[in-house]
């Protein structure tokens, strides 16, 4: 490990504290932005740790054997130190370790070199949500806030870019801020015994609490709503930013947030999060691909046929039809069908299908492998004016894991990873790897990081790998391993 | 029990055999239509049993203490006998027993007298699907067919009407025929080892079987597709029939089909089917109401705002907003949200909500309590031109129970019932009633019928009822209890 340039500074005691470090790795710029009260770091090329218990200190470390340029701008009030490190894995892989007290999260990212720049991006950090009193003016002066005035949580996010890394980088830089803003807008409802009908807490109708009760609205629904709105807001920001800078692209987004004893997992795309416990493997997200969302996509084309501009057929067939199929009865399904039937092939059925291909090869309008994600506002089918966006949604699905209700074991973890991992490893295979690795490494403080590394390693086709199955993934891979035990402890400690 | 008019006839040995009996109960006409090869009976006011093993006989019995007129039209080839019987339960209840070898199904129907005529309708019977050889001309002459040329199954259906019984009666008269037609159109694919890409069995592409394999298309997907298409076709028939006869109304539809060792349950509306076994209660359907389908409905209004004609707001609030709420931040959710957030109330938010109310009171466009069903083509919001139909779907959700894979016990049953039952009894309560009733009545050949009766009885607020909880249902109720054991035996016997 070689030591790189160090940047030092002091953390401001009051006022808006922020730190911006711009990295340049080859020609790709990375920025590291830290702002109180939301501690956050895009960690694509860097390892970051922070000890929020003493908020006057901030350590930054960046690992990698790349030449890089490190500069700071604005005032910086921390004591960051950037440490480049040799690659641990072949194939452009970079592994980060986070032994901080913040998120106790670990991540590994491998660049499959599909593109010059890594299209996988990640971010994690502490989420500090400022609480304001009911009725407090929104534009009141920023006050010196003590820890008790924040609601703190933790945030992990993986973004898998396509059409370049631009959208993924923007998402890694932006989504946490959107989420913090959305959460701050509803935080008083979140901390109430029951979210009030009116955020002011004032009852317009005496039976307002009863209406809220009957709808079953709980504090966690406000976090779910905040995540859903944050994705929407971030998508709009990315759309504006890409248009302004003449860039293109999109990305999937998988976000985990630990807040008030619960883990929220929001997913738009084909990344995946699973819970692995001694006797349980539980998916915490579902994938959104042209295949899994076929009926929604066909339904939209049925309601709005103009979206296909007469170039595509809405119907699904087992393969693309050709002239020889004309007049034959072939298998098909339409928007209202989960099952299959036969139809007599007409000329219009020979058009390119709205959704074509199968499994990893399935494509929306022949263009996109995912049906949800951020960005892609300008994306059109090659040589046409047909837009992907109305079929492509930025809406995540949010699942909630009530961590406080689990009898947590030391080795209960959440594994979040981009599709590169799940292409070659099933949930059960990952669970087996987790269970075989952790018990033998109980003393290793880096064991969760080593586990993330090992998971990536076992996708690189090494026959001597832990599964001995020699699977090979040719995609970028990012993995977070989040030990739940420390989250649960932190939650119950508050 | 008093004996009623008998109708006798002979069953034709060849040619199209059909029998139509028109009943008139008070002023409401009922028709009973039997046609080979699909044995089928609308059983709203009658008990029907058929012994298909000797297809030259058909017994019909109608129970009820009502005066009725029985007449036959067309040629009839059966030996039907219609036997009215006293009501078993109060409140206009009629109970049917089916001890036939056909479906071993039992049903009870109670008319809550919400309307002059019972809006609950039911149908059950044997489903005989004619097999034709690959390449056989479709319009070939109807041949004398022996039993082996049929694929036989069983069919049970419940329809809960609204706006009058017309749609429910039409559905009970029609859906089975639509289903038979849809199944016959794909039967050669269903009985193949794997459904062929081309119904003719001819391979246009050498790798066609591989495409079908990769899509994972199985015989059961053709049954699912047939059910989905049958619902759509039946909905169109009802639309035409109601328009032609100047009638209105709609109905929910819950259908169970036992075919080739599997039980298919198709549901559009708020009826429900559950599997009750010794150690298991499994829902076999989901309800489709404005609440459960909120996001789909809001999404449609988002894509097509003109559908609301400026009269409704797409947003959901805990209650209808009023002038006092203007400018306040209140709880809301939009189409992209499963969670809740707060928004500042504007004037347009004071409009009537697209979906309003909660639980049993939730209404689509202030009009309809279900979001899926058959009929309602003409239904508009009162005093407006706003149609329900684009929001209301006729598409069922189909679930498959692999009965052959279950280690069936004598007392494993499927309970199908309209919402009147589920309003007051949970799945677990019904399961408890089933488990407490059946073991003590093992010798009773009518025990499944008695169970259906008892389930209905326990919704009539009798404190001495088996649950002792005194729940009262004020809705029509229909119940089928289907013992799976005899289905499984019949299946394995083939």
JSON list of C-alpha atoms in Angstrom, two decimals, chain A residues 9-23 30-43 46-61 71-81 100 102 123-128 142 145 150 153-154 172-174 176-177 180:
[
{"chain": "A", "resi": 9, "resn": "UNK", "atom": "CA", "xyz": [-8.13, 21.04, 7.20]},
{"chain": "A", "resi": 10, "resn": "UNK", "atom": "CA", "xyz": [-10.32, 21.87, 10.11]},
{"chain": "A", "resi": 11, "resn": "UNK", "atom": "CA", "xyz": [-13.97, 21.09, 10.62]},
{"chain": "A", "resi": 12, "resn": "UNK", "atom": "CA", "xyz": [-16.08, 24.17, 11.16]},
{"chain": "A", "resi": 13, "resn": "UNK", "atom": "CA", "xyz": [-17.83, 24.35, 14.46]},
{"chain": "A", "resi": 14, "resn": "UNK", "atom": "CA", "xyz": [-20.91, 26.13, 13.13]},
{"chain": "A", "resi": 15, "resn": "UNK", "atom": "CA", "xyz": [-22.43, 27.29, 9.90]},
{"chain": "A", "resi": 16, "resn": "UNK", "atom": "CA", "xyz": [-22.69, 25.17, 6.76]},
{"chain": "A", "resi": 17, "resn": "UNK", "atom": "CA", "xyz": [-19.77, 22.79, 6.74]},
{"chain": "A", "resi": 18, "resn": "UNK", "atom": "CA", "xyz": [-18.92, 21.34, 3.43]},
{"chain": "A", "resi": 19, "resn": "UNK", "atom": "CA", "xyz": [-16.00, 19.80, 1.72]},
{"chain": "A", "resi": 20, "resn": "UNK", "atom": "CA", "xyz": [-15.55, 19.14, -1.94]},
{"chain": "A", "resi": 21, "resn": "UNK", "atom": "CA", "xyz": [-12.66, 17.14, -3.31]},
{"chain": "A", "resi": 22, "resn": "UNK", "atom": "CA", "xyz": [-12.37, 16.63, -7.03]},
{"chain": "A", "resi": 23, "resn": "UNK", "atom": "CA", "xyz": [-10.48, 13.56, -8.13]},
{"chain": "A", "resi": 30, "resn": "UNK", "atom": "CA", "xyz": [-14.86, 12.17, -9.38]},
{"chain": "A", "resi": 31, "resn": "UNK", "atom": "CA", "xyz": [-16.07, 14.49, -6.78]},
{"chain": "A", "resi": 32, "resn": "UNK", "atom": "CA", "xyz": [-16.34, 13.88, -3.10]},
{"chain": "A", "resi": 33, "resn": "UNK", "atom": "CA", "xyz": [-18.76, 16.13, -1.37]},
{"chain": "A", "resi": 34, "resn": "UNK", "atom": "CA", "xyz": [-19.36, 16.23, 2.30]},
{"chain": "A", "resi": 35, "resn": "UNK", "atom": "CA", "xyz": [-21.93, 18.47, 3.82]},
{"chain": "A", "resi": 36, "resn": "UNK", "atom": "CA", "xyz": [-23.30, 18.70, 7.27]},
{"chain": "A", "resi": 37, "resn": "UNK", "atom": "CA", "xyz": [-25.84, 17.58, 8.32]},
{"chain": "A", "resi": 38, "resn": "UNK", "atom": "CA", "xyz": [-25.90, 14.88, 5.66]},
{"chain": "A", "resi": 39, "resn": "UNK", "atom": "CA", "xyz": [-22.64, 13.00, 5.71]},
{"chain": "A", "resi": 40, "resn": "UNK", "atom": "CA", "xyz": [-22.32, 11.39, 2.35]},
{"chain": "A", "resi": 41, "resn": "UNK", "atom": "CA", "xyz": [-19.68, 10.12, -0.01]},
{"chain": "A", "resi": 42, "resn": "UNK", "atom": "CA", "xyz": [-19.76, 8.79, -3.49]},
{"chain": "A", "resi": 43, "resn": "UNK", "atom": "CA", "xyz": [-17.30, 5.98, -3.01]},
{"chain": "A", "resi": 46, "resn": "UNK", "atom": "CA", "xyz": [-12.53, 5.96, -2.62]},
{"chain": "A", "resi": 47, "resn": "UNK", "atom": "CA", "xyz": [-12.85, 4.59, 0.79]},
{"chain": "A", "resi": 48, "resn": "UNK", "atom": "CA", "xyz": [-14.37, 6.95, 3.26]},
{"chain": "A", "resi": 49, "resn": "UNK", "atom": "CA", "xyz": [-14.72, 6.70, 6.95]},
{"chain": "A", "resi": 50, "resn": "UNK", "atom": "CA", "xyz": [-16.06, 9.16, 9.40]},
{"chain": "A", "resi": 51, "resn": "UNK", "atom": "CA", "xyz": [-16.45, 9.12, 13.12]},
{"chain": "A", "resi": 52, "resn": "UNK", "atom": "CA", "xyz": [-19.60, 11.11, 13.69]},
{"chain": "A", "resi": 53, "resn": "UNK", "atom": "CA", "xyz": [-19.25, 10.82, 17.43]},
{"chain": "A", "resi": 54, "resn": "UNK", "atom": "CA", "xyz": [-16.57, 13.46, 17.15]},
{"chain": "A", "resi": 55, "resn": "UNK", "atom": "CA", "xyz": [-17.91, 15.45, 14.30]},
{"chain": "A", "resi": 56, "resn": "UNK", "atom": "CA", "xyz": [-14.84, 17.64, 14.13]},
{"chain": "A", "resi": 57, "resn": "UNK", "atom": "CA", "xyz": [-12.92, 14.91, 12.30]},
{"chain": "A", "resi": 58, "resn": "UNK", "atom": "CA", "xyz": [-13.29, 13.37, 8.93]},
{"chain": "A", "resi": 59, "resn": "UNK", "atom": "CA", "xyz": [-10.99, 10.83, 7.35]},
{"chain": "A", "resi": 60, "resn": "UNK", "atom": "CA", "xyz": [-10.98, 10.08, 3.72]},
{"chain": "A", "resi": 61, "resn": "UNK", "atom": "CA", "xyz": [-9.01, 7.38, 2.02]},
{"chain": "A", "resi": 71, "resn": "UNK", "atom": "CA", "xyz": [-7.69, 18.90, -5.27]},
{"chain": "A", "resi": 72, "resn": "UNK", "atom": "CA", "xyz": [-9.96, 20.62, -2.86]},
{"chain": "A", "resi": 73, "resn": "UNK", "atom": "CA", "xyz": [-12.22, 23.51, -3.50]},
{"chain": "A", "resi": 74, "resn": "UNK", "atom": "CA", "xyz": [-14.37, 25.62, -1.23]},
{"chain": "A", "resi": 75, "resn": "UNK", "atom": "CA", "xyz": [-13.40, 25.76, 2.36]},
{"chain": "A", "resi": 76, "resn": "UNK", "atom": "CA", "xyz": [-12.76, 22.40, 3.87]},
{"chain": "A", "resi": 77, "resn": "UNK", "atom": "CA", "xyz": [-13.05, 21.78, 7.51]},
{"chain": "A", "resi": 78, "resn": "UNK", "atom": "CA", "xyz": [-11.93, 18.19, 7.82]},
{"chain": "A", "resi": 79, "resn": "UNK", "atom": "CA", "xyz": [-8.73, 16.22, 8.07]},
{"chain": "A", "resi": 80, "resn": "UNK", "atom": "CA", "xyz": [-9.10, 14.14, 4.94]},
{"chain": "A", "resi": 81, "resn": "UNK", "atom": "CA", "xyz": [-6.31, 11.91, 3.83]},
{"chain": "A", "resi": 100, "resn": "UNK", "atom": "CA", "xyz": [-15.90, 3.09, 10.28]},
{"chain": "A", "resi": 102, "resn": "UNK", "atom": "CA", "xyz": [-20.84, 5.03, 10.42]},
{"chain": "A", "resi": 123, "resn": "UNK", "atom": "CA", "xyz": [-22.47, 5.83, -2.39]},
{"chain": "A", "resi": 124, "resn": "UNK", "atom": "CA", "xyz": [-22.86, 5.39, 1.32]},
{"chain": "A", "resi": 125, "resn": "UNK", "atom": "CA", "xyz": [-22.88, 7.46, 4.42]},
{"chain": "A", "resi": 126, "resn": "UNK", "atom": "CA", "xyz": [-24.73, 8.74, 7.38]},
{"chain": "A", "resi": 127, "resn": "UNK", "atom": "CA", "xyz": [-28.03, 10.42, 6.75]},
{"chain": "A", "resi": 128, "resn": "UNK", "atom": "CA", "xyz": [-28.70, 13.27, 9.15]},
{"chain": "A", "resi": 142, "resn": "UNK", "atom": "CA", "xyz": [-29.66, 27.79, 9.98]},
{"chain": "A", "resi": 145, "resn": "UNK", "atom": "CA", "xyz": [-27.71, 22.14, 15.97]},
{"chain": "A", "resi": 150, "resn": "UNK", "atom": "CA", "xyz": [-31.07, 15.28, 14.02]},
{"chain": "A", "resi": 153, "resn": "UNK", "atom": "CA", "xyz": [-29.86, 7.01, 9.61]},
{"chain": "A", "resi": 154, "resn": "UNK", "atom": "CA", "xyz": [-27.55, 5.27, 7.19]},
{"chain": "A", "resi": 172, "resn": "UNK", "atom": "CA", "xyz": [-24.40, 8.83, -6.69]},
{"chain": "A", "resi": 173, "resn": "UNK", "atom": "CA", "xyz": [-23.90, 12.56, -6.22]},
{"chain": "A", "resi": 174, "resn": "UNK", "atom": "CA", "xyz": [-27.55, 13.52, -5.96]},
{"chain": "A", "resi": 176, "resn": "UNK", "atom": "CA", "xyz": [-28.95, 11.10, -1.04]},
{"chain": "A", "resi": 177, "resn": "UNK", "atom": "CA", "xyz": [-29.58, 14.86, -1.11]},
{"chain": "A", "resi": 180, "resn": "UNK", "atom": "CA", "xyz": [-32.63, 13.97, 2.81]}
]
